[in-house]
PDB file of C-alpha atoms and ligand atoms in Angstrom:
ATOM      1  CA  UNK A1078       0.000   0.000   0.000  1.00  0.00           C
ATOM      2  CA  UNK A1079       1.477   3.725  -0.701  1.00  0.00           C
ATOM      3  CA  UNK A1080       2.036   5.950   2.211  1.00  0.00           C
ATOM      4  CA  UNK A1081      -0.975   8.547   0.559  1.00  0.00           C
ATOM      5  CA  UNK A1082      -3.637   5.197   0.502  1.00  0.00           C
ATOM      6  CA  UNK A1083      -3.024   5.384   4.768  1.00  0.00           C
ATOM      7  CA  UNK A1084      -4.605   9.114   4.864  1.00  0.00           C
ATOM      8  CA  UNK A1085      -7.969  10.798   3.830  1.00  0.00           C
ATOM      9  CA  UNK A1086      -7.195  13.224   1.163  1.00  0.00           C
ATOM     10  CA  UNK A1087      -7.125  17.171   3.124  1.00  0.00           C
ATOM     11  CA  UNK A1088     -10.616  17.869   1.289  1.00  0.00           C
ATOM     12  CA  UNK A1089     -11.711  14.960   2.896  1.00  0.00           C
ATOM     13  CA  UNK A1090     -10.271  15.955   6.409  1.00  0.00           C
ATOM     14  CA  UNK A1091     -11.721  18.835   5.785  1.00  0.00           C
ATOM     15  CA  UNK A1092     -15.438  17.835   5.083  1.00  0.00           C
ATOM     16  CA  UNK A1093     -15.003  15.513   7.880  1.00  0.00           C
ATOM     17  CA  UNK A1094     -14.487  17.685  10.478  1.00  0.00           C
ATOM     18  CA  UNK A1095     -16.488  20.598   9.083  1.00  0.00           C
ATOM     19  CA  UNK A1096     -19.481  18.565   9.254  1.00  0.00           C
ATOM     20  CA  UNK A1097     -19.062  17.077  12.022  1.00  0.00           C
ATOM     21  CA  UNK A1098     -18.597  20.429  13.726  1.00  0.00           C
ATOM     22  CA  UNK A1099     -22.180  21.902  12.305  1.00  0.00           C
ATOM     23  CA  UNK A1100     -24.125  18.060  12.824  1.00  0.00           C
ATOM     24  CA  UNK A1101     -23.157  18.212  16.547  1.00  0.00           C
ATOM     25  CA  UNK A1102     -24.013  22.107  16.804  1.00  0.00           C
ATOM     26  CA  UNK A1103     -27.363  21.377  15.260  1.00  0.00           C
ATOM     27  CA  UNK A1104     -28.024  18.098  17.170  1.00  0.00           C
ATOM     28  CA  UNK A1105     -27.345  20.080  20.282  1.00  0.00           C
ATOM     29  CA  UNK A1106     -29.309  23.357  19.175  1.00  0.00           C
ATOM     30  CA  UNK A1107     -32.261  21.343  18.005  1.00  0.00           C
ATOM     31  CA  UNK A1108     -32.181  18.867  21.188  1.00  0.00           C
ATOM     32  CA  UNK A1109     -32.335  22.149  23.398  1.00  0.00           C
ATOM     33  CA  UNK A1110     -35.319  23.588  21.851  1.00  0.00           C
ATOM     34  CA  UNK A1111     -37.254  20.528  21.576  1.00  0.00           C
ATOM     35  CA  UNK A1112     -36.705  19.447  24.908  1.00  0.00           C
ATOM     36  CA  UNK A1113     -36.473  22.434  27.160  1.00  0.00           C
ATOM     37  CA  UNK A1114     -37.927  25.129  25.479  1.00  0.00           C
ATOM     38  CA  UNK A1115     -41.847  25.932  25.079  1.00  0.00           C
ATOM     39  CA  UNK A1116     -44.033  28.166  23.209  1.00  0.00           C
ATOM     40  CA  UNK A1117     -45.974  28.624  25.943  1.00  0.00           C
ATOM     41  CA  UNK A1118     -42.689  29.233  28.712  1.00  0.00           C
ATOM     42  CA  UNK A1119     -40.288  31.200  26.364  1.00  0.00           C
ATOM     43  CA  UNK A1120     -42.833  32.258  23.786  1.00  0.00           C
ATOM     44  CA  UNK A1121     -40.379  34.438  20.372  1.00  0.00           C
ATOM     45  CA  UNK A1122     -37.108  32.598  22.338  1.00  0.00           C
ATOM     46  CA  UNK A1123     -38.186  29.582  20.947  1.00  0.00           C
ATOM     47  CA  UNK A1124     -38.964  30.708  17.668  1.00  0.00           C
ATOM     48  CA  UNK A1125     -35.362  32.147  17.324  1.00  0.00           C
ATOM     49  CA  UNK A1126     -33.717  29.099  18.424  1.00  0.00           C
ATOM     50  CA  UNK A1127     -35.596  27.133  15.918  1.00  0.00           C
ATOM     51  CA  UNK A1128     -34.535  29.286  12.925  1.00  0.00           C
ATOM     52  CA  UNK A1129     -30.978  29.378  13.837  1.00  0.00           C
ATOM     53  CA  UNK A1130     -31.452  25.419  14.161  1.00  0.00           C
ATOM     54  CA  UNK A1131     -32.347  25.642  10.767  1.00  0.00           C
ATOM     55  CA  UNK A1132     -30.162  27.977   9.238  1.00  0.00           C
ATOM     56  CA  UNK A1133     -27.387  25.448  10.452  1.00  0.00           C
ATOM     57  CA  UNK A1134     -28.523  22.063   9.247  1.00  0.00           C
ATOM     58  CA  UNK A1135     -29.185  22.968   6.061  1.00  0.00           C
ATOM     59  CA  UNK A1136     -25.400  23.521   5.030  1.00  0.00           C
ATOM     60  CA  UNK A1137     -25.808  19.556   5.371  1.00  0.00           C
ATOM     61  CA  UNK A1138     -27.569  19.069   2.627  1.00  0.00           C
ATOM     62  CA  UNK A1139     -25.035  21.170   0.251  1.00  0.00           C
ATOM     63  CA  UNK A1140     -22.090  19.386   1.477  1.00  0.00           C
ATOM     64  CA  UNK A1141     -23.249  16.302   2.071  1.00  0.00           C
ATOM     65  CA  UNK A1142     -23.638  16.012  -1.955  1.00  0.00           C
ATOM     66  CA  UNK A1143     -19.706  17.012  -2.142  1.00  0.00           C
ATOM     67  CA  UNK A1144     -18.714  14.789   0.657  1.00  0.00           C
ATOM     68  CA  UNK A1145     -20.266  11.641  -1.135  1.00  0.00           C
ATOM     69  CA  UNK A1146     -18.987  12.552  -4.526  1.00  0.00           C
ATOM     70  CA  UNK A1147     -15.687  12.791  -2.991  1.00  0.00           C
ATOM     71  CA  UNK A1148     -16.119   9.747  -1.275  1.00  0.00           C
ATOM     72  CA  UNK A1149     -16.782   7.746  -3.839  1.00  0.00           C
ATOM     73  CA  UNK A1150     -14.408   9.340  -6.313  1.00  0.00           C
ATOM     74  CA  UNK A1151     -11.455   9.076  -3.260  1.00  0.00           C
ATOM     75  CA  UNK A1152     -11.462   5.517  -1.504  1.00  0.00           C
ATOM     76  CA  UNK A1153     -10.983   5.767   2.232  1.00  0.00           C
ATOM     77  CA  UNK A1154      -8.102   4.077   3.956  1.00  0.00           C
ATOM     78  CA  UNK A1155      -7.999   0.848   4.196  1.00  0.00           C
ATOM     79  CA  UNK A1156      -9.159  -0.060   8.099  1.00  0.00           C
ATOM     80  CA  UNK A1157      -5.862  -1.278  10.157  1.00  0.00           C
ATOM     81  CA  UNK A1158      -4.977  -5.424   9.239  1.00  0.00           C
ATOM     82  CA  UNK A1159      -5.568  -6.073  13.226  1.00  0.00           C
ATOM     83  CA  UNK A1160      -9.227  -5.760  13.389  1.00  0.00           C
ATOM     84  CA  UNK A1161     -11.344  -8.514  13.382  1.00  0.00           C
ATOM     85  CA  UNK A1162     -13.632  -9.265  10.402  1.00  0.00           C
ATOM     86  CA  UNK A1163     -16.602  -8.525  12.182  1.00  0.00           C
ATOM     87  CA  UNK A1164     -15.158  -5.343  13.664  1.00  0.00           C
ATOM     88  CA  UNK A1165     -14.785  -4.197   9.821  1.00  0.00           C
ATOM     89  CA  UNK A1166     -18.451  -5.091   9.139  1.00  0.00           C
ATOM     90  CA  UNK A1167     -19.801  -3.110  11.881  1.00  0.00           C
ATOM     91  CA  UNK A1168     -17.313  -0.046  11.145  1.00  0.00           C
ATOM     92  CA  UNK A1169     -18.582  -0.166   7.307  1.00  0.00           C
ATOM     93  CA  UNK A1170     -22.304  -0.506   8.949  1.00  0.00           C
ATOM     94  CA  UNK A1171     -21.416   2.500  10.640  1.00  0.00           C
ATOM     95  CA  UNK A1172     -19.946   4.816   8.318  1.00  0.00           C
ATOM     96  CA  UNK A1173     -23.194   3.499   5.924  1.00  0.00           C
ATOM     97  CA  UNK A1174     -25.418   4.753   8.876  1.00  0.00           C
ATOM     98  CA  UNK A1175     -23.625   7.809   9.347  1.00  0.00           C
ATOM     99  CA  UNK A1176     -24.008   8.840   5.617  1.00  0.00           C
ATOM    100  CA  UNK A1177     -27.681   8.152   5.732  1.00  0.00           C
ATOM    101  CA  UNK A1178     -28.180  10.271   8.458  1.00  0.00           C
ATOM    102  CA  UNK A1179     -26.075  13.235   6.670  1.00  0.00           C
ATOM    103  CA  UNK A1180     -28.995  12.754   4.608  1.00  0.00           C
ATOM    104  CA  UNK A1181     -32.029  11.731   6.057  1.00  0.00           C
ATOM    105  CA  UNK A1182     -32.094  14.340   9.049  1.00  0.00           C
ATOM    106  CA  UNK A1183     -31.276  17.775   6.716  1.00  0.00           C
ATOM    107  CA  UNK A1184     -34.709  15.789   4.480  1.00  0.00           C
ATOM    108  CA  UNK A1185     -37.114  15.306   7.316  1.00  0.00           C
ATOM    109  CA  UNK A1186     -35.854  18.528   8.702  1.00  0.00           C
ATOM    110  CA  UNK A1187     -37.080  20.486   5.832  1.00  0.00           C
ATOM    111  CA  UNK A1188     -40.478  18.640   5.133  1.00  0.00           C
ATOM    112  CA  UNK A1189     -41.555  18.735   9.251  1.00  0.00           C
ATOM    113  CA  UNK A1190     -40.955  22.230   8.250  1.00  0.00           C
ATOM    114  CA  UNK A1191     -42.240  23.225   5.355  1.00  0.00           C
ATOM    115  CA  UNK A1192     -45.581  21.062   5.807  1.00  0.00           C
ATOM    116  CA  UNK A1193     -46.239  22.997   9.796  1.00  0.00           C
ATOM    117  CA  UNK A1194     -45.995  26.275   7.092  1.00  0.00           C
ATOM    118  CA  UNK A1195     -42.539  26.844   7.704  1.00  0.00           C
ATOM    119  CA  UNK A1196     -39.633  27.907   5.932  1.00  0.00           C
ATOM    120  CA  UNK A1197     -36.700  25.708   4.895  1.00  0.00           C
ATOM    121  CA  UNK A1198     -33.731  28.639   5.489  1.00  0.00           C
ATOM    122  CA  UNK A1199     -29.765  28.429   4.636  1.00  0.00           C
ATOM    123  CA  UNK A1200     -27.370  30.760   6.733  1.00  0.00           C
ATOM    124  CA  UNK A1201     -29.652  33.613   6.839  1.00  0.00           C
ATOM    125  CA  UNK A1202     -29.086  34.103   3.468  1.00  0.00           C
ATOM    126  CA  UNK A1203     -32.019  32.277   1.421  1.00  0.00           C
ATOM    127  CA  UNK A1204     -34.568  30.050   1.225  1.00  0.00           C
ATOM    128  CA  UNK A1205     -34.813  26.251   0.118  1.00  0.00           C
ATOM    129  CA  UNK A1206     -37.650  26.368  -2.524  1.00  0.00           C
ATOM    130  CA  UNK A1207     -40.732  24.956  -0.936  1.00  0.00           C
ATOM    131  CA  UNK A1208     -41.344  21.210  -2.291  1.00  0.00           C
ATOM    132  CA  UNK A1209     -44.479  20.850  -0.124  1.00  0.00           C
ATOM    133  CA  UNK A1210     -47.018  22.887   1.355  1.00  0.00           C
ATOM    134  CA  UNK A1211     -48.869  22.671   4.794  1.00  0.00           C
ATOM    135  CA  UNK A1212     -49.700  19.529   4.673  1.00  0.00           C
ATOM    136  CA  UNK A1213     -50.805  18.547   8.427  1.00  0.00           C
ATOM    137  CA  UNK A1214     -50.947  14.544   7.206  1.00  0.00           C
ATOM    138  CA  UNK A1215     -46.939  14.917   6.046  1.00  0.00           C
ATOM    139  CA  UNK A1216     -46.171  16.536   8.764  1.00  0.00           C
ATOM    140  CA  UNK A1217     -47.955  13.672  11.489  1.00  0.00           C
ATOM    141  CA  UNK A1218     -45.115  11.500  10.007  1.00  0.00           C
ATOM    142  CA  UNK A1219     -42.174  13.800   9.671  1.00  0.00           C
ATOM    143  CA  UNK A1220     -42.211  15.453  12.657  1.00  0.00           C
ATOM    144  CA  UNK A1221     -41.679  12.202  14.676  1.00  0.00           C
ATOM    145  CA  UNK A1222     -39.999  10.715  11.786  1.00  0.00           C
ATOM    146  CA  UNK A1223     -36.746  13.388  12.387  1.00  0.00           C
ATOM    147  CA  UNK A1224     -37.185  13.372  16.170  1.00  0.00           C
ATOM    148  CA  UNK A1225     -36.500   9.560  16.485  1.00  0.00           C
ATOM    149  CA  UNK A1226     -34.457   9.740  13.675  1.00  0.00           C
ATOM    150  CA  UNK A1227     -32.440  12.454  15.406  1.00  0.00           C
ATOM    151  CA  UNK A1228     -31.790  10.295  18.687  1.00  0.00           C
ATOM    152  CA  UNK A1229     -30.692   7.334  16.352  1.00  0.00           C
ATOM    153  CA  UNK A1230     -28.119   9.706  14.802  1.00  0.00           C
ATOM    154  CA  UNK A1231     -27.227  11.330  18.494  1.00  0.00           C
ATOM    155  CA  UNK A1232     -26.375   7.305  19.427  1.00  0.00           C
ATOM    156  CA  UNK A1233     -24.591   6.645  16.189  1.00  0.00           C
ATOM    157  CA  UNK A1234     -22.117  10.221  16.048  1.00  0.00           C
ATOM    158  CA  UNK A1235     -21.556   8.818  20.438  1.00  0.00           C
ATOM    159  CA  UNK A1236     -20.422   5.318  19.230  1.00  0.00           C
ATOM    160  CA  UNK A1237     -18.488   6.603  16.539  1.00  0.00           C
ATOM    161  CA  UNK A1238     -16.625   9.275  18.463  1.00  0.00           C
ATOM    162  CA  UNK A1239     -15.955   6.203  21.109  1.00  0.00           C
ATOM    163  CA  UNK A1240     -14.368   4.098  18.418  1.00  0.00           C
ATOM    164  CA  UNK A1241     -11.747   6.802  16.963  1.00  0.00           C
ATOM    165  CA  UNK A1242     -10.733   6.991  20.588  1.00  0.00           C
ATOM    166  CA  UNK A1243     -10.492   3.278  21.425  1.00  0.00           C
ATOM    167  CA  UNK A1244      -8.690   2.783  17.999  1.00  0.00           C
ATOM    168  CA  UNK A1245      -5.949   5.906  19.156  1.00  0.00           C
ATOM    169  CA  UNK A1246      -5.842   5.072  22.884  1.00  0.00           C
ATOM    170  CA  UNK A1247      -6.233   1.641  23.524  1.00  0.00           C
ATOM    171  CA  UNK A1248      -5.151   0.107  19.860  1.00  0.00           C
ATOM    172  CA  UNK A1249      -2.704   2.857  19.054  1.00  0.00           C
ATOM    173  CA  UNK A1250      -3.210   2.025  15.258  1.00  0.00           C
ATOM    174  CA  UNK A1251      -3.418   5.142  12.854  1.00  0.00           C
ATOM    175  CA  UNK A1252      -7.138   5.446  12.668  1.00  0.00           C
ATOM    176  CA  UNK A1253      -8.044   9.158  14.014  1.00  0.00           C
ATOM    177  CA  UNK A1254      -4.539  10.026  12.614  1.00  0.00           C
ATOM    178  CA  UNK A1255      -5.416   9.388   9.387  1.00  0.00           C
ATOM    179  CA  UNK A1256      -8.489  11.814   9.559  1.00  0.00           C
ATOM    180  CA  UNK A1257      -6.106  14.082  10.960  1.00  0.00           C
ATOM    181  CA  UNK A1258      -2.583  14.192   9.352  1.00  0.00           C
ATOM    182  CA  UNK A1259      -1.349  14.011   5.936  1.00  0.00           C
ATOM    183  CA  UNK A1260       1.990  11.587   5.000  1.00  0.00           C
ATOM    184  CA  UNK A1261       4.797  13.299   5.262  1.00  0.00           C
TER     185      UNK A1261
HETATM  186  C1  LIG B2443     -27.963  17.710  10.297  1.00  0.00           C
HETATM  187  C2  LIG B2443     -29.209  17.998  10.316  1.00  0.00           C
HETATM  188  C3  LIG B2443     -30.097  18.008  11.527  1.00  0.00           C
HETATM  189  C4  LIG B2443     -29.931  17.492  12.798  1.00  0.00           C
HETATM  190  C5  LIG B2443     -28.724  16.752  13.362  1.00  0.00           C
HETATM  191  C6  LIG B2443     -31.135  17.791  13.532  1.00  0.00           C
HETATM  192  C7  LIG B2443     -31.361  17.448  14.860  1.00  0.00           C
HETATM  193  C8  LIG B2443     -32.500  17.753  15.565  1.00  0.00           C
HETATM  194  C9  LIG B2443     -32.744  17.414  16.944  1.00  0.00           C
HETATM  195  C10 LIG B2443     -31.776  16.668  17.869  1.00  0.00           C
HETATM  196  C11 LIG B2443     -33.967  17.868  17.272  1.00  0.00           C
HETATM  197  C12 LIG B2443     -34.683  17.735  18.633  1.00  0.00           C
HETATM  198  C13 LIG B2443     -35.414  16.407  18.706  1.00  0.00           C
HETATM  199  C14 LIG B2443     -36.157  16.288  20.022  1.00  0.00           C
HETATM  200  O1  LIG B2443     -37.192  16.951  20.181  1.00  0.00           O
HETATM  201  O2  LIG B2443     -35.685  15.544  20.890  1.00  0.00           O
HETATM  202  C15 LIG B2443     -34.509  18.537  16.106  1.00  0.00           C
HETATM  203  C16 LIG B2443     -35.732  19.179  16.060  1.00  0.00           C
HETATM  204  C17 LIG B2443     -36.172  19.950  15.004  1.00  0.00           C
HETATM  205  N1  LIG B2443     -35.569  20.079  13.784  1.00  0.00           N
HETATM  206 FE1  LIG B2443     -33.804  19.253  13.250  1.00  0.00          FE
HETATM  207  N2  LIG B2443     -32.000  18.472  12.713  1.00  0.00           N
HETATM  208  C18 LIG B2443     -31.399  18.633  11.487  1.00  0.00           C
HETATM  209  C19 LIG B2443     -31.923  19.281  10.397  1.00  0.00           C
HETATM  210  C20 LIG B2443     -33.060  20.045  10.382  1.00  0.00           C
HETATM  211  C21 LIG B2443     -33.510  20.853   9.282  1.00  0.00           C
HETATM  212  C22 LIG B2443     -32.781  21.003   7.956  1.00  0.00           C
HETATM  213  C23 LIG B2443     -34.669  21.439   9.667  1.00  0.00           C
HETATM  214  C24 LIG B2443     -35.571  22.386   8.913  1.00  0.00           C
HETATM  215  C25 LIG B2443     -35.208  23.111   7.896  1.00  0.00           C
HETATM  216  C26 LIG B2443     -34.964  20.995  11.005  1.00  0.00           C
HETATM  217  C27 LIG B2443     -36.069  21.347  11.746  1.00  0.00           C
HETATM  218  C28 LIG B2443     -36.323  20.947  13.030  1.00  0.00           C
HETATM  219  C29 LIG B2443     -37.468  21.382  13.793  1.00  0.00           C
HETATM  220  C30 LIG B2443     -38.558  22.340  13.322  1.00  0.00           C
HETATM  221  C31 LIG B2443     -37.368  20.758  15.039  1.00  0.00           C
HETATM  222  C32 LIG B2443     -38.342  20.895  16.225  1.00  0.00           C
HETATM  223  C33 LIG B2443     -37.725  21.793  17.257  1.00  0.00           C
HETATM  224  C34 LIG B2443     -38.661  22.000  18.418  1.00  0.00           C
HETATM  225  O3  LIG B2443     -39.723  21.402  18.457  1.00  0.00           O
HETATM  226  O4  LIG B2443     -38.298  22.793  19.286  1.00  0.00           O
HETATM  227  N3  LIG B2443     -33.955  20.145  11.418  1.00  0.00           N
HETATM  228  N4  LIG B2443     -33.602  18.428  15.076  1.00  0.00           N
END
């Protein structure tokens, strides 16, 4: 194997950690309004988090279409010769699950809101053209649909943050490194 095949390219790196920094921020923004704030309680406060929610997770949907073109057109690394078989599957299962989630949570995310009558927005900037209208039916199966969905991918981003670390601290291979560095 070349040195280069042990690395991500730097775009890669790059997407990586960019989107990982705005999914988390989201994730975290979104889980604080759902679950502590209320219309009722905090009234516009809510409202604002919402939108800035919003204006956040929707970058996802833009890169997530360069992140899988470059995936595809960049193989990863190959995972280190010491892990199991099994331990391969689960990490491919993983990274598969991760992907979907890039894309199914920015999707449900904009359909829960544009069938309540709400806008779809991107960095304050513009708007996502509408591809449905209030549609209180949609929305009965959206709305939970990105909610559970949501916890799945909270689970999923935990696990896989607990695996680069077990693979750097307790296997010392070059896993996180190679999301990290490039070869000298
Ligand atoms: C990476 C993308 C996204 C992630 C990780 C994410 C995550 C979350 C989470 C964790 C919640 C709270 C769930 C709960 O109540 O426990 C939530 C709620 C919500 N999300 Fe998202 N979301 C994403 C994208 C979007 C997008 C693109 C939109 C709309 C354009 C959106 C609209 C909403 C709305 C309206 C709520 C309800 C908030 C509330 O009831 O206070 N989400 N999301």
């Amino acid at each position: 194997m070349s040195t280069s095949a042990q690395y991500y390219t730097r775009t890669a790196q790059v997407l990586h950690w960019l989107m990982a920094a705005i999914f988390i921020t989201a994730w975290l923004i979104g889980f604080y309004s759902g679950n502590f704030l209320s219309y009722e309680v905090d009234g516009g406060f809510k409202g604002t988090v919402i939108t800035l929610h919003k204006n956040i997770a929707t970058t996802i949907i833009f890169l997530v279409v360069i992140r899988i073109f470059w995936r595809y057109t960049h193989p990863a690394p190959k995972l280190p010769a010491t892990m199991s078989p099994m331990m391969k599957g689960l990490a491919h299962i993983g990274h598969l699950f991760l992907y979907l989630m890039l894309l199914a949570l920015p999707i449900t995310g904009c359909l829960f809101s544009w069938s309540a009558g709400h806008p779809a927005p991107v960095l304050y900037l513009f708007e996502i053209p509408r591809l449905v209208q209030d549609n209180p039916d949609l929305l009965a199966i959206v709305k939970p649909l990105h909610i559970y969905l949501s916890w799945f991918a909270g689970l999923l981003v935990a696990g896989h943050i607990l695996a680069a670390i077990k693979h750097h601290v307790i296997d010392k291979d070059n896993v996180l490194l190679s999301m990290l560095r490039q070869p000298k």
